[in-house]
mmCIF file with all atom_site columns, C-alpha atoms in Angstrom:
data_model
loop_
_atom_site.group_PDB
_atom_site.id
_atom_site.type_symbol
_atom_site.label_atom_id
_atom_site.label_alt_id
_atom_site.label_comp_id
_atom_site.label_asym_id
_atom_site.label_entity_id
_atom_site.label_seq_id
_atom_site.pdbx_PDB_ins_code
_atom_site.Cartn_x
_atom_site.Cartn_y
_atom_site.Cartn_z
_atom_site.occupancy
_atom_site.B_iso_or_equiv
_atom_site.pdbx_formal_charge
_atom_site.auth_seq_id
_atom_site.auth_comp_id
_atom_site.auth_asym_id
_atom_site.auth_atom_id
_atom_site.pdbx_PDB_model_num
ATOM 1   C CA . LYS A 1 1   ? -1.029  -1.654  12.822  1.00 86.00 ? 16  LYS A CA 1
ATOM 2   C CA . CYS A 1 2   ? 2.247   -0.873  9.941   1.00 86.00 ? 17  CYS A CA 1
ATOM 3   C CA . ASN A 1 3   ? 4.839   -3.088  10.226  1.00 87.00 ? 18  ASN A CA 1
ATOM 4   C CA . ILE A 1 4   ? 7.972   -0.400  8.324   1.00 90.00 ? 19  ILE A CA 1
ATOM 5   C CA . SER A 1 5   ? 11.298  -1.879  7.252   1.00 88.00 ? 20  SER A CA 1
ATOM 6   C CA . PHE A 1 6   ? 13.798  0.025   5.242   1.00 91.00 ? 21  PHE A CA 1
ATOM 7   C CA . GLU A 1 7   ? 15.386  -2.699  3.607   1.00 84.00 ? 22  GLU A CA 1
ATOM 8   C CA . LYS A 1 8   ? 18.628  -1.443  2.841   1.00 74.00 ? 23  LYS A CA 1
ATOM 9   C CA . ARG A 1 9   ? 20.514  1.338   4.511   1.00 74.00 ? 24  ARG A CA 1
ATOM 10  C CA . ASN A 1 10  ? 21.204  3.911   2.334   1.00 81.00 ? 25  ASN A CA 1
ATOM 11  C CA . ILE A 1 11  ? 17.517  3.789   1.017   1.00 84.00 ? 26  ILE A CA 1
ATOM 12  C CA . ALA A 1 12  ? 16.694  7.537   2.799   1.00 84.00 ? 27  ALA A CA 1
ATOM 13  C CA . ASP A 1 13  ? 18.374  9.029   6.410   1.00 85.00 ? 28  ASP A CA 1
ATOM 14  C CA . THR A 1 14  ? 17.288  8.710   10.014  1.00 86.00 ? 29  THR A CA 1
ATOM 15  C CA . ASP A 1 15  ? 15.290  12.177  8.806   1.00 90.00 ? 30  ASP A CA 1
ATOM 16  C CA . GLN A 1 16  ? 13.456  10.466  5.846   1.00 91.00 ? 31  GLN A CA 1
ATOM 17  C CA . ARG A 1 17  ? 13.042  7.450   7.105   1.00 89.00 ? 32  ARG A CA 1
ATOM 18  C CA . LYS A 1 18  ? 11.097  9.883   9.679   1.00 94.00 ? 33  LYS A CA 1
ATOM 19  C CA . GLN A 1 19  ? 8.779   11.370  7.524   1.00 94.00 ? 34  GLN A CA 1
ATOM 20  C CA . LEU A 1 20  ? 8.127   8.205   5.241   1.00 94.00 ? 35  LEU A CA 1
ATOM 21  C CA . LYS A 1 21  ? 6.615   6.299   8.607   1.00 94.00 ? 36  LYS A CA 1
ATOM 22  C CA . GLU A 1 22  ? 4.148   9.620   9.555   1.00 96.00 ? 37  GLU A CA 1
ATOM 23  C CA . ILE A 1 23  ? 2.864   9.405   5.798   1.00 96.00 ? 38  ILE A CA 1
ATOM 24  C CA . VAL A 1 24  ? 2.739   5.513   5.726   1.00 96.00 ? 39  VAL A CA 1
ATOM 25  C CA . TYR A 1 25  ? 0.449   5.515   9.343   1.00 96.00 ? 40  TYR A CA 1
ATOM 26  C CA . LYS A 1 26  ? -1.792  8.883   8.288   1.00 96.00 ? 41  LYS A CA 1
ATOM 27  C CA . VAL A 1 27  ? -2.102  7.362   4.524   1.00 96.00 ? 42  VAL A CA 1
ATOM 28  C CA . VAL A 1 28  ? -2.835  3.558   6.061   1.00 95.00 ? 43  VAL A CA 1
ATOM 29  C CA . SER A 1 29  ? -5.038  5.210   8.935   1.00 94.00 ? 44  SER A CA 1
ATOM 30  C CA . GLY A 1 30  ? -6.910  7.308   5.749   1.00 95.00 ? 45  GLY A CA 1
ATOM 31  C CA . VAL A 1 31  ? -7.289  4.442   3.801   1.00 95.00 ? 46  VAL A CA 1
ATOM 32  C CA . LEU A 1 32  ? -9.102  2.455   6.549   1.00 92.00 ? 47  LEU A CA 1
ATOM 33  C CA . ASN A 1 33  ? -11.324 5.225   7.931   1.00 91.00 ? 48  ASN A CA 1
ATOM 34  C CA . TYR A 1 34  ? -12.441 4.792   4.111   1.00 94.00 ? 49  TYR A CA 1
ATOM 35  C CA . SER A 1 35  ? -16.005 3.816   2.528   1.00 91.00 ? 50  SER A CA 1
ATOM 36  C CA . CYS A 1 36  ? -14.047 1.528   0.548   1.00 90.00 ? 51  CYS A CA 1
ATOM 37  C CA . SER A 1 37  ? -13.079 -0.509  3.890   1.00 92.00 ? 52  SER A CA 1
ATOM 38  C CA . GLN A 1 38  ? -15.898 -0.620  5.380   1.00 92.00 ? 53  GLN A CA 1
ATOM 39  C CA . ILE A 1 39  ? -17.685 -3.765  4.973   1.00 94.00 ? 54  ILE A CA 1
ATOM 40  C CA . VAL A 1 40  ? -13.840 -5.434  5.571   1.00 93.00 ? 55  VAL A CA 1
ATOM 41  C CA . SER A 1 41  ? -13.617 -4.009  8.964   1.00 92.00 ? 56  SER A CA 1
ATOM 42  C CA . GLN A 1 42  ? -16.735 -4.049  9.865   1.00 92.00 ? 57  GLN A CA 1
ATOM 43  C CA . LYS A 1 43  ? -16.463 -7.914  9.791   1.00 93.00 ? 58  LYS A CA 1
ATOM 44  C CA . ILE A 1 44  ? -13.178 -7.994  10.947  1.00 92.00 ? 59  ILE A CA 1
ATOM 45  C CA . LYS A 1 45  ? -15.450 -6.306  13.749  1.00 91.00 ? 60  LYS A CA 1
ATOM 46  C CA . GLU A 1 46  ? -17.502 -9.289  13.677  1.00 92.00 ? 61  GLU A CA 1
ATOM 47  C CA . SER A 1 47  ? -14.839 -12.171 13.683  1.00 91.00 ? 62  SER A CA 1
ATOM 48  C CA . GLY A 1 48  ? -13.395 -10.617 16.921  1.00 91.00 ? 63  GLY A CA 1
ATOM 49  C CA . LEU A 1 49  ? -10.196 -9.698  15.435  1.00 93.00 ? 64  LEU A CA 1
ATOM 50  C CA . ASN A 1 50  ? -9.093  -6.761  16.683  1.00 92.00 ? 65  ASN A CA 1
ATOM 51  C CA . GLY A 1 51  ? -7.848  -4.768  13.380  1.00 91.00 ? 66  GLY A CA 1
ATOM 52  C CA . PHE A 1 52  ? -5.849  -4.689  10.054  1.00 93.00 ? 67  PHE A CA 1
ATOM 53  C CA . GLU A 1 53  ? -2.242  -4.873  9.908   1.00 94.00 ? 68  GLU A CA 1
ATOM 54  C CA . VAL A 1 54  ? 0.148   -4.255  7.128   1.00 96.00 ? 69  VAL A CA 1
ATOM 55  C CA . ASN A 1 55  ? 3.767   -4.298  6.272   1.00 96.00 ? 70  ASN A CA 1
ATOM 56  C CA . VAL A 1 56  ? 5.141   -1.208  4.167   1.00 97.00 ? 71  VAL A CA 1
ATOM 57  C CA . ILE A 1 57  ? 8.637   -2.426  2.677   1.00 95.00 ? 72  ILE A CA 1
ATOM 58  C CA . PHE A 1 58  ? 10.708  1.019   1.348   1.00 96.00 ? 73  PHE A CA 1
ATOM 59  C CA . THR A 1 59  ? 13.742  -0.442  -0.821  1.00 96.00 ? 74  THR A CA 1
ATOM 60  C CA . ASP A 1 60  ? 15.772  -0.153  -4.126  1.00 95.00 ? 75  ASP A CA 1
ATOM 61  C CA . ASP A 1 61  ? 15.074  -0.151  -8.358  1.00 95.00 ? 76  ASP A CA 1
ATOM 62  C CA . ASP A 1 62  ? 17.190  -3.488  -8.459  1.00 94.00 ? 77  ASP A CA 1
ATOM 63  C CA . SER A 1 63  ? 15.929  -4.782  -5.088  1.00 94.00 ? 78  SER A CA 1
ATOM 64  C CA . ILE A 1 64  ? 11.684  -3.995  -6.566  1.00 95.00 ? 79  ILE A CA 1
ATOM 65  C CA . ARG A 1 65  ? 12.969  -5.475  -9.773  1.00 96.00 ? 80  ARG A CA 1
ATOM 66  C CA . GLU A 1 66  ? 14.136  -8.922  -9.277  1.00 95.00 ? 81  GLU A CA 1
ATOM 67  C CA . ILE A 1 67  ? 11.092  -9.550  -7.150  1.00 95.00 ? 82  ILE A CA 1
ATOM 68  C CA . ASN A 1 68  ? 8.620   -8.433  -9.964  1.00 95.00 ? 83  ASN A CA 1
ATOM 69  C CA . LYS A 1 69  ? 10.536  -10.344 -11.933 1.00 96.00 ? 84  LYS A CA 1
ATOM 70  C CA . GLU A 1 70  ? 9.467   -14.008 -9.559  1.00 94.00 ? 85  GLU A CA 1
ATOM 71  C CA . TYR A 1 71  ? 6.240   -12.994 -8.613  1.00 93.00 ? 86  TYR A CA 1
ATOM 72  C CA . ARG A 1 72  ? 5.632   -11.832 -11.822 1.00 93.00 ? 87  ARG A CA 1
ATOM 73  C CA . ASN A 1 73  ? 7.812   -12.585 -14.142 1.00 93.00 ? 88  ASN A CA 1
ATOM 74  C CA . ILE A 1 74  ? 8.103   -8.726  -14.927 1.00 93.00 ? 89  ILE A CA 1
ATOM 75  C CA . ASP A 1 75  ? 11.608  -7.384  -15.743 1.00 95.00 ? 90  ASP A CA 1
ATOM 76  C CA . ARG A 1 76  ? 12.103  -4.376  -14.710 1.00 94.00 ? 91  ARG A CA 1
ATOM 77  C CA . SER A 1 77  ? 11.812  -2.014  -12.151 1.00 93.00 ? 92  SER A CA 1
ATOM 78  C CA . THR A 1 78  ? 7.852   -0.697  -10.777 1.00 95.00 ? 93  THR A CA 1
ATOM 79  C CA . ASP A 1 79  ? 7.312   2.097   -8.392  1.00 95.00 ? 94  ASP A CA 1
ATOM 80  C CA . VAL A 1 80  ? 4.985   -0.159  -5.749  1.00 96.00 ? 95  VAL A CA 1
ATOM 81  C CA . LEU A 1 81  ? 4.148   -4.246  -5.938  1.00 97.00 ? 96  LEU A CA 1
ATOM 82  C CA . SER A 1 82  ? 0.737   -5.490  -3.536  1.00 96.00 ? 97  SER A CA 1
ATOM 83  C CA . PHE A 1 83  ? 0.479   -9.115  -2.159  1.00 97.00 ? 98  PHE A CA 1
ATOM 84  C CA . PRO A 1 84  ? -2.855  -9.109  -0.661  1.00 96.00 ? 99  PRO A CA 1
ATOM 85  C CA . ILE A 1 85  ? -3.206  -12.159 1.288   1.00 95.00 ? 100 ILE A CA 1
ATOM 86  C CA . ASN A 1 86  ? -6.596  -12.243 1.674   1.00 94.00 ? 101 ASN A CA 1
ATOM 87  C CA . ASP A 1 87  ? -9.208  -12.790 -1.407  1.00 92.00 ? 102 ASP A CA 1
ATOM 88  C CA . PHE A 1 88  ? -11.201 -9.453  -1.150  1.00 94.00 ? 103 PHE A CA 1
ATOM 89  C CA . MET A 1 89  ? -12.921 -7.992  -4.216  1.00 92.00 ? 104 MET A CA 1
ATOM 90  C CA . TYR A 1 90  ? -13.644 -3.938  -3.512  1.00 92.00 ? 105 TYR A CA 1
ATOM 91  C CA . GLY A 1 91  ? -13.358 -3.959  -0.538  1.00 89.00 ? 106 GLY A CA 1
ATOM 92  C CA . ASP A 1 92  ? -15.228 -7.271  0.438   1.00 91.00 ? 107 ASP A CA 1
ATOM 93  C CA . GLY A 1 93  ? -15.087 -10.816 0.662   1.00 91.00 ? 108 GLY A CA 1
ATOM 94  C CA . GLU A 1 94  ? -14.649 -12.998 3.420   1.00 91.00 ? 109 GLU A CA 1
ATOM 95  C CA . ILE A 1 95  ? -12.180 -13.092 6.575   1.00 91.00 ? 110 ILE A CA 1
ATOM 96  C CA . ASP A 1 96  ? -10.011 -15.678 7.876   1.00 89.00 ? 111 ASP A CA 1
ATOM 97  C CA . ILE A 1 97  ? -8.747  -15.349 11.151  1.00 86.00 ? 112 ILE A CA 1
ATOM 98  C CA . PHE A 1 98  ? -6.454  -18.200 9.651   1.00 89.00 ? 113 PHE A CA 1
ATOM 99  C CA . ASN A 1 99  ? -5.007  -14.262 8.001   1.00 93.00 ? 114 ASN A CA 1
ATOM 100 C CA . SER A 1 100 ? -4.311  -12.814 11.562  1.00 92.00 ? 115 SER A CA 1
ATOM 101 C CA . ASN A 1 101 ? -1.858  -12.671 13.724  1.00 92.00 ? 116 ASN A CA 1
ATOM 102 C CA . GLU A 1 102 ? -2.087  -14.934 16.735  1.00 90.00 ? 117 GLU A CA 1
ATOM 103 C CA . GLU A 1 103 ? -0.376  -12.003 19.570  1.00 92.00 ? 118 GLU A CA 1
ATOM 104 C CA . THR A 1 104 ? -1.727  -8.826  18.137  1.00 92.00 ? 119 THR A CA 1
ATOM 105 C CA . GLN A 1 105 ? -5.660  -10.238 16.700  1.00 93.00 ? 120 GLN A CA 1
ATOM 106 C CA . ASN A 1 106 ? -5.037  -8.376  13.816  1.00 94.00 ? 121 ASN A CA 1
ATOM 107 C CA . LEU A 1 107 ? -6.410  -9.167  10.337  1.00 95.00 ? 122 LEU A CA 1
ATOM 108 C CA . MET A 1 108 ? -2.925  -9.547  8.333   1.00 95.00 ? 123 MET A CA 1
ATOM 109 C CA . LEU A 1 109 ? -3.158  -7.739  4.531   1.00 95.00 ? 124 LEU A CA 1
ATOM 110 C CA . GLY A 1 110 ? -0.004  -8.081  2.646   1.00 96.00 ? 125 GLY A CA 1
ATOM 111 C CA . ASP A 1 111 ? 2.729   -5.822  1.694   1.00 97.00 ? 126 ASP A CA 1
ATOM 112 C CA . ILE A 1 112 ? 3.579   -3.418  -0.067  1.00 97.00 ? 127 ILE A CA 1
ATOM 113 C CA . ILE A 1 113 ? 7.304   -3.117  -1.508  1.00 97.00 ? 128 ILE A CA 1
ATOM 114 C CA . ILE A 1 114 ? 7.383   1.105   -2.921  1.00 96.00 ? 129 ILE A CA 1
ATOM 115 C CA . SER A 1 115 ? 10.897  1.530   -4.655  1.00 96.00 ? 130 SER A CA 1
ATOM 116 C CA . VAL A 1 116 ? 12.273  4.887   -3.152  1.00 95.00 ? 131 VAL A CA 1
ATOM 117 C CA . PRO A 1 117 ? 14.720  6.100   -6.080  1.00 94.00 ? 132 PRO A CA 1
ATOM 118 C CA . THR A 1 118 ? 11.767  5.323   -8.971  1.00 95.00 ? 133 THR A CA 1
ATOM 119 C CA . MET A 1 119 ? 9.057   7.373   -5.873  1.00 94.00 ? 134 MET A CA 1
ATOM 120 C CA . LYS A 1 120 ? 11.685  10.479  -5.684  1.00 93.00 ? 135 LYS A CA 1
ATOM 121 C CA . LYS A 1 121 ? 11.806  9.816   -10.244 1.00 95.00 ? 136 LYS A CA 1
ATOM 122 C CA . GLN A 1 122 ? 8.008   10.458  -10.249 1.00 93.00 ? 137 GLN A CA 1
ATOM 123 C CA . ALA A 1 123 ? 7.725   13.306  -7.588  1.00 92.00 ? 138 ALA A CA 1
ATOM 124 C CA . ASP A 1 124 ? 9.526   15.217  -10.594 1.00 91.00 ? 139 ASP A CA 1
ATOM 125 C CA . GLU A 1 125 ? 7.599   13.881  -13.032 1.00 92.00 ? 140 GLU A CA 1
ATOM 126 C CA . TYR A 1 126 ? 4.657   14.581  -12.284 1.00 87.00 ? 141 TYR A CA 1
ATOM 127 C CA . GLY A 1 127 ? 5.738   17.816  -10.103 1.00 85.00 ? 142 GLY A CA 1
ATOM 128 C CA . HIS A 1 128 ? 4.196   17.650  -6.541  1.00 85.00 ? 143 HIS A CA 1
ATOM 129 C CA . GLY A 1 129 ? 6.478   16.322  -3.145  1.00 88.00 ? 144 GLY A CA 1
ATOM 130 C CA . LYS A 1 130 ? 8.311   13.225  -2.149  1.00 92.00 ? 145 LYS A CA 1
ATOM 131 C CA . ASP A 1 131 ? 5.477   13.156  0.519   1.00 94.00 ? 146 ASP A CA 1
ATOM 132 C CA . ARG A 1 132 ? 2.427   13.046  -1.978  1.00 95.00 ? 147 ARG A CA 1
ATOM 133 C CA . GLU A 1 133 ? 3.844   10.340  -4.191  1.00 95.00 ? 148 GLU A CA 1
ATOM 134 C CA . CYS A 1 134 ? 4.950   8.470   -1.322  1.00 96.00 ? 149 CYS A CA 1
ATOM 135 C CA . ALA A 1 135 ? 1.390   8.716   -0.416  1.00 96.00 ? 150 ALA A CA 1
ATOM 136 C CA . PHE A 1 136 ? -0.491  7.922   -2.982  1.00 96.00 ? 151 PHE A CA 1
ATOM 137 C CA . LEU A 1 137 ? 1.741   4.596   -3.909  1.00 97.00 ? 152 LEU A CA 1
ATOM 138 C CA . VAL A 1 138 ? 0.843   3.670   -0.234  1.00 97.00 ? 153 VAL A CA 1
ATOM 139 C CA . CYS A 1 139 ? -2.794  4.243   -0.934  1.00 96.00 ? 154 CYS A CA 1
ATOM 140 C CA . HIS A 1 140 ? -2.729  2.567   -4.025  1.00 96.00 ? 155 HIS A CA 1
ATOM 141 C CA . GLY A 1 141 ? -0.522  -0.390  -2.758  1.00 97.00 ? 156 GLY A CA 1
ATOM 142 C CA . MET A 1 142 ? -3.763  -0.708  0.333   1.00 96.00 ? 157 MET A CA 1
ATOM 143 C CA . LEU A 1 143 ? -6.231  -0.470  -2.473  1.00 96.00 ? 158 LEU A CA 1
ATOM 144 C CA . HIS A 1 144 ? -5.265  -3.449  -4.009  1.00 96.00 ? 159 HIS A CA 1
ATOM 145 C CA . LEU A 1 145 ? -4.583  -4.692  -0.406  1.00 96.00 ? 160 LEU A CA 1
ATOM 146 C CA . LEU A 1 146 ? -8.724  -4.260  0.115   1.00 95.00 ? 161 LEU A CA 1
ATOM 147 C CA . GLY A 1 147 ? -9.430  -5.817  -3.218  1.00 94.00 ? 162 GLY A CA 1
ATOM 148 C CA . TYR A 1 148 ? -9.363  -3.099  -6.088  1.00 92.00 ? 163 TYR A CA 1
ATOM 149 C CA . ASP A 1 149 ? -7.406  -3.171  -9.120  1.00 90.00 ? 164 ASP A CA 1
ATOM 150 C CA . HIS A 1 150 ? -7.439  -1.558  -12.662 1.00 88.00 ? 165 HIS A CA 1
ATOM 151 C CA . MET A 1 151 ? -6.986  -4.238  -15.333 1.00 82.00 ? 166 MET A CA 1
ATOM 152 C CA . ASN A 1 152 ? -9.613  -2.636  -17.215 1.00 87.00 ? 167 ASN A CA 1
ATOM 153 C CA . GLU A 1 153 ? -10.611 1.521   -17.755 1.00 90.00 ? 168 GLU A CA 1
ATOM 154 C CA . GLU A 1 154 ? -14.243 1.225   -15.158 1.00 90.00 ? 169 GLU A CA 1
ATOM 155 C CA . ASP A 1 155 ? -12.302 -0.461  -12.590 1.00 87.00 ? 170 ASP A CA 1
ATOM 156 C CA . GLU A 1 156 ? -9.463  1.789   -12.746 1.00 87.00 ? 171 GLU A CA 1
ATOM 157 C CA . LYS A 1 157 ? -11.868 5.352   -12.967 1.00 93.00 ? 172 LYS A CA 1
ATOM 158 C CA . GLN A 1 158 ? -12.942 3.837   -9.852  1.00 91.00 ? 173 GLN A CA 1
ATOM 159 C CA . MET A 1 159 ? -9.919  2.472   -7.949  1.00 91.00 ? 174 MET A CA 1
ATOM 160 C CA . PHE A 1 160 ? -8.335  6.171   -8.740  1.00 92.00 ? 175 PHE A CA 1
ATOM 161 C CA . LYS A 1 161 ? -10.865 8.209   -7.695  1.00 93.00 ? 176 LYS A CA 1
ATOM 162 C CA . HIS A 1 162 ? -11.045 5.949   -4.373  1.00 94.00 ? 177 HIS A CA 1
ATOM 163 C CA . ALA A 1 163 ? -6.981  7.478   -4.206  1.00 94.00 ? 178 ALA A CA 1
ATOM 164 C CA . ASP A 1 164 ? -8.124  11.045  -4.484  1.00 94.00 ? 179 ASP A CA 1
ATOM 165 C CA . ASP A 1 165 ? -10.787 10.955  -2.547  1.00 95.00 ? 180 ASP A CA 1
ATOM 166 C CA . ILE A 1 166 ? -8.668  9.806   0.620   1.00 96.00 ? 181 ILE A CA 1
ATOM 167 C CA . LEU A 1 167 ? -5.646  11.791  -0.563  1.00 95.00 ? 182 LEU A CA 1
ATOM 168 C CA . ASN A 1 168 ? -7.481  14.582  -0.700  1.00 95.00 ? 183 ASN A CA 1
ATOM 169 C CA . SER A 1 169 ? -9.466  14.290  2.012   1.00 95.00 ? 184 SER A CA 1
ATOM 170 C CA . ILE A 1 170 ? -5.807  13.924  4.723   1.00 96.00 ? 185 ILE A CA 1
ATOM 171 C CA . GLY A 1 171 ? -4.177  16.729  3.102   1.00 92.00 ? 186 GLY A CA 1
ATOM 172 C CA . PHE A 1 172 ? -2.307  15.150  -0.022  1.00 91.00 ? 187 PHE A CA 1
ATOM 173 C CA . ILE A 1 173 ? -3.358  17.368  -2.497  1.00 84.00 ? 188 ILE A CA 1
ATOM 174 C CA . ARG A 1 174 ? -2.492  16.979  -5.489  1.00 77.00 ? 189 ARG A CA 1
#
């Protein structure tokens, strides 16, 4: 299940919001059907939970800068922030049923916050469409929620390979 919200009213018009939501659903599904999440998926089934739940919030540069400063002590805007609820490492870890939504019986993975202005700017800088950039940021955030990171070169290669494979498999080719 994906909970998608737009923090600022003027962040995107109705058609853009619809398009962004479609991208989020497609990417989240793609990540959860990819091999990097299969161990966690299996453990969720074994624990009796129904599936996953993630919150995706679209915002602006000022808001993401405030969040980045408050939670990471970095006083600048960024493209995407992820706040995992679980302690997964490389798509594996213990399932804590206390991290589940009581109503849906889904394991809550956490929050992904995306700056729409930075997303659009990066799409132009990288020479690909805004849809592809949004897909990349959602995928990147999802991988963080599953315990992947890019703190060293080896981990970065693994994480970006997963992202490329996932995005290519669902039609967001670079």
